[in-house]
Amino acid sequence: MKFPRFPLLSASIGIALGAASATGASADTCVGNCGTLGANGVVTTSPLGGSYQYISTNGGVFGEGQLASVGGTNGSQFTTSQFSANAGSVLNFYFNYVTSDGAGFADYTFAQLQPLAGSAITLFTARTTTVGNTSPGFGLPNNDPGVTLTPASTAIISGPPAWSALGGSSGTCYDTGCGYTGWIQSTYTIQDAGLYSLTFGVTNWDDQLYDSGLAFAGVTVDGTPVSGVPEPSTWAMMILGFAGVGLVTYRRRNQRSTLTVA
């Protein structure tokens, strides 16, 4: 039996900082297992270079990462902070679905754009079958007609996928349908101006065995990053900044102590 675990430190800090990159009305949130990785196993670096974010059913939370109309068992879900967009703004990101399960117990993943008011817009769903395309996923809602996926059709690259985000399921395969999609680009032109958030989810479907995960990267609106945990160089600058604040505080306290003694 698997038990939920706390999100990775990088994801937790990303939650605290997400609002600074968007409207300030909300922050990035993660329920389950979220984090960042570089090139790892079958998942290469982000198509834009560098690290990518991920969510995984390994260490997921029961009832999370699901489409309400489909259900599932345990999973993880990442939602960006709110961001503003104009009518005609272009939302872009890349995703790579990785599953150690087979088509008979078909785990699935998705991304939805949620306006502040109104219905969610499905940007992709992905699920394996014994043959054929993985998106839109078998038995799942269709992608919104305005979405363009590149490549347009992607069959699973079959075989036991080695990827550390899958935990103990890395390098295993239950049955036909296990594997990964490779990086797919999703592009969508936003129809109405307003505030939005973007949700990525992944779930085990019929059991809690043979985990699945989603890598995603390059989430932008009109070329401007929406949110996400900072890159390593940003962490270094933040740490130096925190150290500087600590040094200033120490000096001020030391000065006050000197003045008191005098």
PDB file of C-alpha atoms in Angstrom:
ATOM      1  CA  MET A   1       0.000   0.000   0.000  1.00  0.00           C
ATOM      2  CA  LYS A   2       1.284   3.479  -0.888  1.00  0.00           C
ATOM      3  CA  PHE A   3       0.901   6.490   1.374  1.00  0.00           C
ATOM      4  CA  PRO A   4       0.845  10.186   0.403  1.00  0.00           C
ATOM      5  CA  ARG A   5       4.080  12.074   0.947  1.00  0.00           C
ATOM      6  CA  PHE A   6       4.775  15.710   1.341  1.00  0.00           C
ATOM      7  CA  PRO A   7       5.589  17.687  -1.829  1.00  0.00           C
ATOM      8  CA  LEU A   8       9.259  18.161  -2.606  1.00  0.00           C
ATOM      9  CA  LEU A   9      10.931  21.192  -1.065  1.00  0.00           C
ATOM     10  CA  SER A  10      11.280  22.852  -4.459  1.00  0.00           C
ATOM     11  CA  ALA A  11       7.526  22.569  -5.001  1.00  0.00           C
ATOM     12  CA  SER A  12       6.761  23.934  -1.539  1.00  0.00           C
ATOM     13  CA  ILE A  13       8.941  26.993  -2.106  1.00  0.00           C
ATOM     14  CA  GLY A  14       7.411  27.434  -5.554  1.00  0.00           C
ATOM     15  CA  ILE A  15       4.003  27.754  -3.896  1.00  0.00           C
ATOM     16  CA  ALA A  16       5.245  30.596  -1.742  1.00  0.00           C
ATOM     17  CA  LEU A  17       6.786  32.483  -4.655  1.00  0.00           C
ATOM     18  CA  GLY A  18       4.223  31.889  -7.386  1.00  0.00           C
ATOM     19  CA  ALA A  19       2.184  35.027  -6.778  1.00  0.00           C
ATOM     20  CA  ALA A  20       5.154  37.260  -7.556  1.00  0.00           C
ATOM     21  CA  SER A  21       5.175  36.063 -11.168  1.00  0.00           C
ATOM     22  CA  ALA A  22       1.484  36.599 -11.785  1.00  0.00           C
ATOM     23  CA  THR A  23      -1.282  38.842 -10.464  1.00  0.00           C
ATOM     24  CA  GLY A  24      -0.703  38.556  -6.737  1.00  0.00           C
ATOM     25  CA  ALA A  25      -4.248  37.210  -6.337  1.00  0.00           C
ATOM     26  CA  SER A  26      -3.128  33.637  -5.724  1.00  0.00           C
ATOM     27  CA  ALA A  27      -0.104  31.364  -5.588  1.00  0.00           C
ATOM     28  CA  ASP A  28       1.008  28.169  -7.306  1.00  0.00           C
ATOM     29  CA  THR A  29      -0.434  25.170  -5.494  1.00  0.00           C
ATOM     30  CA  CYS A  30       0.501  21.487  -5.454  1.00  0.00           C
ATOM     31  CA  VAL A  31      -1.407  18.582  -3.966  1.00  0.00           C
ATOM     32  CA  GLY A  32       0.530  15.319  -3.992  1.00  0.00           C
ATOM     33  CA  ASN A  33       3.954  14.867  -5.539  1.00  0.00           C
ATOM     34  CA  CYS A  34       5.324  17.791  -7.571  1.00  0.00           C
ATOM     35  CA  GLY A  35       8.898  18.806  -8.287  1.00  0.00           C
ATOM     36  CA  THR A  36      11.553  19.679 -10.844  1.00  0.00           C
ATOM     37  CA  LEU A  37      14.065  17.559 -12.742  1.00  0.00           C
ATOM     38  CA  GLY A  38      16.590  17.849 -15.526  1.00  0.00           C
ATOM     39  CA  ALA A  39      17.298  15.170 -18.126  1.00  0.00           C
ATOM     40  CA  ASN A  40      16.363  11.946 -16.398  1.00  0.00           C
ATOM     41  CA  GLY A  41      15.764   8.520 -17.896  1.00  0.00           C
ATOM     42  CA  VAL A  42      13.387   8.650 -20.849  1.00  0.00           C
ATOM     43  CA  VAL A  43      12.557  12.339 -20.249  1.00  0.00           C
ATOM     44  CA  THR A  44      15.050  14.665 -21.863  1.00  0.00           C
ATOM     45  CA  THR A  45      15.634  18.268 -20.868  1.00  0.00           C
ATOM     46  CA  SER A  46      12.866  20.766 -21.554  1.00  0.00           C
ATOM     47  CA  PRO A  47      12.508  21.599 -25.269  1.00  0.00           C
ATOM     48  CA  LEU A  48      13.541  25.103 -24.253  1.00  0.00           C
ATOM     49  CA  GLY A  49      16.603  23.777 -22.435  1.00  0.00           C
ATOM     50  CA  GLY A  50      17.150  23.216 -18.729  1.00  0.00           C
ATOM     51  CA  SER A  51      14.825  21.721 -16.142  1.00  0.00           C
ATOM     52  CA  TYR A  52      11.111  20.928 -16.249  1.00  0.00           C
ATOM     53  CA  GLN A  53       8.381  20.477 -13.674  1.00  0.00           C
ATOM     54  CA  TYR A  54       6.582  17.220 -13.002  1.00  0.00           C
ATOM     55  CA  ILE A  55       3.681  15.626 -11.164  1.00  0.00           C
ATOM     56  CA  SER A  56       3.435  11.922 -10.367  1.00  0.00           C
ATOM     57  CA  THR A  57       0.998   9.371  -9.002  1.00  0.00           C
ATOM     58  CA  ASN A  58       3.931   7.991  -6.999  1.00  0.00           C
ATOM     59  CA  GLY A  59       3.304   9.555  -3.593  1.00  0.00           C
ATOM     60  CA  GLY A  60       0.010  10.983  -4.839  1.00  0.00           C
ATOM     61  CA  VAL A  61      -3.093  11.769  -2.798  1.00  0.00           C
ATOM     62  CA  PHE A  62      -6.306   9.804  -3.092  1.00  0.00           C
ATOM     63  CA  GLY A  63      -8.933  11.695  -5.109  1.00  0.00           C
ATOM     64  CA  GLU A  64      -6.505  14.206  -6.660  1.00  0.00           C
ATOM     65  CA  GLY A  65      -5.366  14.772 -10.245  1.00  0.00           C
ATOM     66  CA  GLN A  66      -8.681  13.635 -11.690  1.00  0.00           C
ATOM     67  CA  LEU A  67     -11.286  14.784 -14.158  1.00  0.00           C
ATOM     68  CA  ALA A  68     -14.632  14.855 -12.359  1.00  0.00           C
ATOM     69  CA  SER A  69     -16.361  12.961 -15.163  1.00  0.00           C
ATOM     70  CA  VAL A  70     -13.785  10.135 -15.174  1.00  0.00           C
ATOM     71  CA  GLY A  71     -12.532   9.583 -11.635  1.00  0.00           C
ATOM     72  CA  GLY A  72      -9.483   7.635 -10.529  1.00  0.00           C
ATOM     73  CA  THR A  73      -7.699   6.601  -7.352  1.00  0.00           C
ATOM     74  CA  ASN A  74      -4.595   8.483  -6.176  1.00  0.00           C
ATOM     75  CA  GLY A  75      -2.800  11.247  -8.037  1.00  0.00           C
ATOM     76  CA  SER A  76      -1.238  14.700  -7.991  1.00  0.00           C
ATOM     77  CA  GLN A  77      -2.288  18.106  -9.235  1.00  0.00           C
ATOM     78  CA  PHE A  78      -0.427  21.361  -9.871  1.00  0.00           C
ATOM     79  CA  THR A  79      -2.258  24.661 -10.417  1.00  0.00           C
ATOM     80  CA  THR A  80      -0.517  27.871 -11.431  1.00  0.00           C
ATOM     81  CA  SER A  81      -1.106  31.203  -9.807  1.00  0.00           C
ATOM     82  CA  GLN A  82      -3.653  33.413 -11.549  1.00  0.00           C
ATOM     83  CA  PHE A  83      -2.443  35.305 -14.592  1.00  0.00           C
ATOM     84  CA  SER A  84      -4.043  37.892 -16.824  1.00  0.00           C
ATOM     85  CA  ALA A  85      -4.497  37.445 -20.566  1.00  0.00           C
ATOM     86  CA  ASN A  86      -5.941  39.462 -23.413  1.00  0.00           C
ATOM     87  CA  ALA A  87      -8.308  38.219 -26.073  1.00  0.00           C
ATOM     88  CA  GLY A  88      -6.007  36.728 -28.695  1.00  0.00           C
ATOM     89  CA  SER A  89      -3.178  35.977 -26.244  1.00  0.00           C
ATOM     90  CA  VAL A  90      -1.372  32.727 -27.028  1.00  0.00           C
ATOM     91  CA  LEU A  91      -0.880  30.166 -24.249  1.00  0.00           C
ATOM     92  CA  ASN A  92       1.931  27.717 -24.895  1.00  0.00           C
ATOM     93  CA  PHE A  93       3.558  24.837 -23.024  1.00  0.00           C
ATOM     94  CA  TYR A  94       5.173  21.422 -23.547  1.00  0.00           C
ATOM     95  CA  PHE A  95       4.226  18.126 -21.920  1.00  0.00           C
ATOM     96  CA  ASN A  96       5.474  14.539 -21.819  1.00  0.00           C
ATOM     97  CA  TYR A  97       3.275  11.760 -20.393  1.00  0.00           C
ATOM     98  CA  VAL A  98       5.088   8.781 -18.856  1.00  0.00           C
ATOM     99  CA  THR A  99       3.348   5.629 -17.640  1.00  0.00           C
ATOM    100  CA  SER A 100       4.478   2.257 -16.347  1.00  0.00           C
ATOM    101  CA  ASP A 101       0.888   0.969 -16.444  1.00  0.00           C
ATOM    102  CA  GLY A 102      -0.805  -0.763 -19.363  1.00  0.00           C
ATOM    103  CA  ALA A 103      -3.838   0.027 -21.455  1.00  0.00           C
ATOM    104  CA  GLY A 104      -5.956  -2.382 -19.392  1.00  0.00           C
ATOM    105  CA  PHE A 105      -5.545  -0.194 -16.282  1.00  0.00           C
ATOM    106  CA  ALA A 106      -5.207   3.074 -18.128  1.00  0.00           C
ATOM    107  CA  ASP A 107      -3.950   5.886 -15.926  1.00  0.00           C
ATOM    108  CA  TYR A 108      -4.378   9.336 -17.466  1.00  0.00           C
ATOM    109  CA  THR A 109      -3.265  12.951 -17.377  1.00  0.00           C
ATOM    110  CA  PHE A 110      -4.684  16.307 -18.475  1.00  0.00           C
ATOM    111  CA  ALA A 111      -4.309  20.074 -18.508  1.00  0.00           C
ATOM    112  CA  GLN A 112      -7.170  22.559 -18.206  1.00  0.00           C
ATOM    113  CA  LEU A 113      -7.301  26.333 -18.464  1.00  0.00           C
ATOM    114  CA  GLN A 114      -9.678  27.707 -15.830  1.00  0.00           C
ATOM    115  CA  PRO A 115     -11.116  31.224 -16.235  1.00  0.00           C
ATOM    116  CA  LEU A 116     -11.958  33.158 -13.075  1.00  0.00           C
ATOM    117  CA  ALA A 117     -15.602  32.657 -14.031  1.00  0.00           C
ATOM    118  CA  GLY A 118     -16.828  30.019 -16.466  1.00  0.00           C
ATOM    119  CA  SER A 119     -16.113  26.484 -17.535  1.00  0.00           C
ATOM    120  CA  ALA A 120     -12.677  24.901 -17.750  1.00  0.00           C
ATOM    121  CA  ILE A 121     -11.063  24.594 -21.194  1.00  0.00           C
ATOM    122  CA  THR A 122      -9.387  21.234 -21.829  1.00  0.00           C
ATOM    123  CA  LEU A 123      -5.976  21.768 -23.428  1.00  0.00           C
ATOM    124  CA  PHE A 124      -5.115  18.080 -23.629  1.00  0.00           C
ATOM    125  CA  THR A 125      -5.900  14.676 -22.186  1.00  0.00           C
ATOM    126  CA  ALA A 126      -3.570  11.714 -22.567  1.00  0.00           C
ATOM    127  CA  ARG A 127      -4.123   8.016 -21.972  1.00  0.00           C
ATOM    128  CA  THR A 128      -2.682   4.886 -23.501  1.00  0.00           C
ATOM    129  CA  THR A 129      -4.369   2.318 -25.702  1.00  0.00           C
ATOM    130  CA  THR A 130      -2.938  -0.882 -27.165  1.00  0.00           C
ATOM    131  CA  VAL A 131      -2.456   0.981 -30.471  1.00  0.00           C
ATOM    132  CA  GLY A 132      -2.976   4.517 -31.739  1.00  0.00           C
ATOM    133  CA  ASN A 133      -2.789   8.092 -30.522  1.00  0.00           C
ATOM    134  CA  THR A 134      -2.445   8.994 -26.839  1.00  0.00           C
ATOM    135  CA  SER A 135      -4.183  12.400 -26.999  1.00  0.00           C
ATOM    136  CA  PRO A 136      -7.047  12.933 -26.640  1.00  0.00           C
ATOM    137  CA  GLY A 137      -7.024  10.011 -24.256  1.00  0.00           C
ATOM    138  CA  PHE A 138      -9.286   7.014 -24.765  1.00  0.00           C
ATOM    139  CA  GLY A 139     -12.577   7.552 -22.917  1.00  0.00           C
ATOM    140  CA  LEU A 140     -11.613  11.081 -21.874  1.00  0.00           C
ATOM    141  CA  PRO A 141     -13.029  14.500 -22.855  1.00  0.00           C
ATOM    142  CA  ASN A 142     -11.813  15.810 -26.201  1.00  0.00           C
ATOM    143  CA  ASN A 143      -9.246  18.554 -26.405  1.00  0.00           C
ATOM    144  CA  ASP A 144     -10.780  21.974 -27.057  1.00  0.00           C
ATOM    145  CA  PRO A 145     -11.126  22.554 -30.830  1.00  0.00           C
ATOM    146  CA  GLY A 146      -8.902  25.628 -30.547  1.00  0.00           C
ATOM    147  CA  VAL A 147      -5.929  23.618 -29.262  1.00  0.00           C
ATOM    148  CA  THR A 148      -3.049  22.728 -31.556  1.00  0.00           C
ATOM    149  CA  LEU A 149      -0.791  19.853 -30.546  1.00  0.00           C
ATOM    150  CA  THR A 150       2.607  19.447 -32.201  1.00  0.00           C
ATOM    151  CA  PRO A 151       3.052  16.699 -33.268  1.00  0.00           C
ATOM    152  CA  ALA A 152      -0.659  16.311 -33.906  1.00  0.00           C
ATOM    153  CA  SER A 153      -0.623  12.540 -33.388  1.00  0.00           C
ATOM    154  CA  THR A 154       1.616  10.742 -30.911  1.00  0.00           C
ATOM    155  CA  ALA A 155       1.561   7.031 -30.231  1.00  0.00           C
ATOM    156  CA  ILE A 156       3.175   5.818 -27.019  1.00  0.00           C
ATOM    157  CA  ILE A 157       6.899   5.077 -27.264  1.00  0.00           C
ATOM    158  CA  SER A 158       6.596   1.625 -25.779  1.00  0.00           C
ATOM    159  CA  GLY A 159       8.755  -0.082 -23.190  1.00  0.00           C
ATOM    160  CA  PRO A 160       9.395   0.087 -19.437  1.00  0.00           C
ATOM    161  CA  PRO A 161      10.051   3.808 -18.848  1.00  0.00           C
ATOM    162  CA  ALA A 162      12.982   4.626 -16.589  1.00  0.00           C
ATOM    163  CA  TRP A 163      12.223   7.949 -14.839  1.00  0.00           C
ATOM    164  CA  SER A 164      12.941   8.739 -11.197  1.00  0.00           C
ATOM    165  CA  ALA A 165       9.623  10.578 -10.742  1.00  0.00           C
ATOM    166  CA  LEU A 166       7.910   7.173 -10.937  1.00  0.00           C
ATOM    167  CA  GLY A 167       9.688   5.984  -7.791  1.00  0.00           C
ATOM    168  CA  GLY A 168       9.665   2.206  -7.473  1.00  0.00           C
ATOM    169  CA  SER A 169       7.746   1.895 -10.761  1.00  0.00           C
ATOM    170  CA  SER A 170      10.654   3.355 -12.738  1.00  0.00           C
ATOM    171  CA  GLY A 171      11.847   0.847 -15.314  1.00  0.00           C
ATOM    172  CA  THR A 172       8.793  -1.400 -14.926  1.00  0.00           C
ATOM    173  CA  CYS A 173       5.886  -2.154 -17.258  1.00  0.00           C
ATOM    174  CA  TYR A 174       2.567  -3.780 -16.441  1.00  0.00           C
ATOM    175  CA  ASP A 175       1.337  -4.475 -19.973  1.00  0.00           C
ATOM    176  CA  THR A 176       1.027  -3.150 -23.522  1.00  0.00           C
ATOM    177  CA  GLY A 177       0.576   0.618 -23.356  1.00  0.00           C
ATOM    178  CA  CYS A 178       3.400   1.480 -20.972  1.00  0.00           C
ATOM    179  CA  GLY A 179       5.978   4.000 -22.170  1.00  0.00           C
ATOM    180  CA  TYR A 180       6.129   7.741 -22.833  1.00  0.00           C
ATOM    181  CA  THR A 181       4.951  10.232 -25.433  1.00  0.00           C
ATOM    182  CA  GLY A 182       8.041  12.385 -25.796  1.00  0.00           C
ATOM    183  CA  TRP A 183       7.654  16.164 -25.668  1.00  0.00           C
ATOM    184  CA  ILE A 184       4.436  17.512 -27.202  1.00  0.00           C
ATOM    185  CA  GLN A 185       3.708  21.212 -27.662  1.00  0.00           C
ATOM    186  CA  SER A 186       0.259  22.553 -26.790  1.00  0.00           C
ATOM    187  CA  THR A 187      -0.771  25.945 -28.195  1.00  0.00           C
ATOM    188  CA  TYR A 188      -4.069  27.696 -27.515  1.00  0.00           C
ATOM    189  CA  THR A 189      -5.328  31.186 -28.435  1.00  0.00           C
ATOM    190  CA  ILE A 190      -7.295  32.613 -25.512  1.00  0.00           C
ATOM    191  CA  GLN A 191     -10.667  33.925 -26.651  1.00  0.00           C
ATOM    192  CA  ASP A 192     -11.644  36.296 -23.837  1.00  0.00           C
ATOM    193  CA  ALA A 193      -9.640  38.757 -21.769  1.00  0.00           C
ATOM    194  CA  GLY A 194      -9.555  37.990 -18.062  1.00  0.00           C
ATOM    195  CA  LEU A 195      -7.873  36.146 -15.227  1.00  0.00           C
ATOM    196  CA  TYR A 196      -6.968  32.484 -15.618  1.00  0.00           C
ATOM    197  CA  SER A 197      -5.123  29.630 -13.938  1.00  0.00           C
ATOM    198  CA  LEU A 198      -3.739  26.458 -15.485  1.00  0.00           C
ATOM    199  CA  THR A 199      -4.098  23.019 -13.883  1.00  0.00           C
ATOM    200  CA  PHE A 200      -2.105  19.864 -14.626  1.00  0.00           C
ATOM    201  CA  GLY A 201      -3.324  16.540 -13.197  1.00  0.00           C
ATOM    202  CA  VAL A 202      -2.314  12.880 -13.288  1.00  0.00           C
ATOM    203  CA  THR A 203      -3.998   9.905 -11.626  1.00  0.00           C
ATOM    204  CA  ASN A 204      -3.930   6.170 -11.259  1.00  0.00           C
ATOM    205  CA  TRP A 205      -7.259   4.968 -12.531  1.00  0.00           C
ATOM    206  CA  ASP A 206      -8.382   1.533 -11.331  1.00  0.00           C
ATOM    207  CA  ASP A 207      -5.723   0.740  -8.714  1.00  0.00           C
ATOM    208  CA  GLN A 208      -2.685   2.321  -7.062  1.00  0.00           C
ATOM    209  CA  LEU A 209      -0.011   0.220  -8.745  1.00  0.00           C
ATOM    210  CA  TYR A 210       2.375   0.946 -11.645  1.00  0.00           C
ATOM    211  CA  ASP A 211       2.647   4.710 -11.441  1.00  0.00           C
ATOM    212  CA  SER A 212       2.382   7.405 -14.093  1.00  0.00           C
ATOM    213  CA  GLY A 213       3.589  10.979 -14.315  1.00  0.00           C
ATOM    214  CA  LEU A 214       3.589  14.148 -16.383  1.00  0.00           C
ATOM    215  CA  ALA A 215       6.523  16.393 -17.213  1.00  0.00           C
ATOM    216  CA  PHE A 216       5.682  19.937 -18.327  1.00  0.00           C
ATOM    217  CA  ALA A 217       7.698  23.023 -19.210  1.00  0.00           C
ATOM    218  CA  GLY A 218       7.711  26.403 -20.920  1.00  0.00           C
ATOM    219  CA  VAL A 219       4.316  27.659 -19.733  1.00  0.00           C
ATOM    220  CA  THR A 220       4.005  31.116 -21.296  1.00  0.00           C
ATOM    221  CA  VAL A 221       1.381  33.619 -22.387  1.00  0.00           C
ATOM    222  CA  ASP A 222       2.528  35.682 -25.361  1.00  0.00           C
ATOM    223  CA  GLY A 223       6.060  34.545 -24.551  1.00  0.00           C
ATOM    224  CA  THR A 224       5.957  35.636 -20.891  1.00  0.00           C
ATOM    225  CA  PRO A 225       6.396  32.889 -18.263  1.00  0.00           C
ATOM    226  CA  VAL A 226       3.264  32.281 -16.225  1.00  0.00           C
ATOM    227  CA  SER A 227       4.733  30.733 -13.087  1.00  0.00           C
ATOM    228  CA  GLY A 228       6.795  27.892 -11.737  1.00  0.00           C
ATOM    229  CA  VAL A 229       9.624  27.182  -9.370  1.00  0.00           C
ATOM    230  CA  PRO A 230      12.734  29.308  -9.997  1.00  0.00           C
ATOM    231  CA  GLU A 231      15.669  27.967 -11.983  1.00  0.00           C
ATOM    232  CA  PRO A 232      18.814  26.980 -10.020  1.00  0.00           C
ATOM    233  CA  SER A 233      20.515  30.302 -10.791  1.00  0.00           C
ATOM    234  CA  THR A 234      17.569  32.111  -9.244  1.00  0.00           C
ATOM    235  CA  TRP A 235      17.825  29.971  -6.105  1.00  0.00           C
ATOM    236  CA  ALA A 236      21.480  30.966  -5.768  1.00  0.00           C
ATOM    237  CA  MET A 237      20.637  34.653  -5.984  1.00  0.00           C
ATOM    238  CA  MET A 238      17.818  34.216  -3.473  1.00  0.00           C
ATOM    239  CA  ILE A 239      20.121  32.460  -1.017  1.00  0.00           C
ATOM    240  CA  LEU A 240      22.658  35.263  -1.351  1.00  0.00           C
ATOM    241  CA  GLY A 241      19.854  37.751  -0.813  1.00  0.00           C
ATOM    242  CA  PHE A 242      18.689  35.992   2.343  1.00  0.00           C
ATOM    243  CA  ALA A 243      22.277  35.892   3.594  1.00  0.00           C
ATOM    244  CA  GLY A 244      22.592  39.620   2.962  1.00  0.00           C
ATOM    245  CA  VAL A 245      19.422  40.356   4.905  1.00  0.00           C
ATOM    246  CA  GLY A 246      20.724  38.231   7.790  1.00  0.00           C
ATOM    247  CA  LEU A 247      24.052  40.093   7.798  1.00  0.00           C
ATOM    248  CA  VAL A 248      22.339  43.489   7.853  1.00  0.00           C
ATOM    249  CA  THR A 249      20.084  42.358  10.708  1.00  0.00           C
ATOM    250  CA  TYR A 250      23.093  41.094  12.670  1.00  0.00           C
ATOM    251  CA  ARG A 251      24.969  44.378  12.200  1.00  0.00           C
ATOM    252  CA  ARG A 252      21.953  46.426  13.284  1.00  0.00           C
ATOM    253  CA  ARG A 253      21.514  44.329  16.407  1.00  0.00           C
ATOM    254  CA  ASN A 254      25.229  44.598  17.153  1.00  0.00           C
ATOM    255  CA  GLN A 255      25.110  48.403  16.743  1.00  0.00           C
ATOM    256  CA  ARG A 256      22.131  48.639  19.091  1.00  0.00           C
ATOM    257  CA  SER A 257      23.948  46.556  21.696  1.00  0.00           C
ATOM    258  CA  THR A 258      27.004  48.836  21.449  1.00  0.00           C
ATOM    259  CA  LEU A 259      24.879  51.966  21.854  1.00  0.00           C
ATOM    260  CA  THR A 260      23.117  50.507  24.875  1.00  0.00           C
ATOM    261  CA  VAL A 261      26.393  49.678  26.586  1.00  0.00           C
ATOM    262  CA  ALA A 262      27.754  53.166  25.887  1.00  0.00           C
TER     263      ALA A 262
END
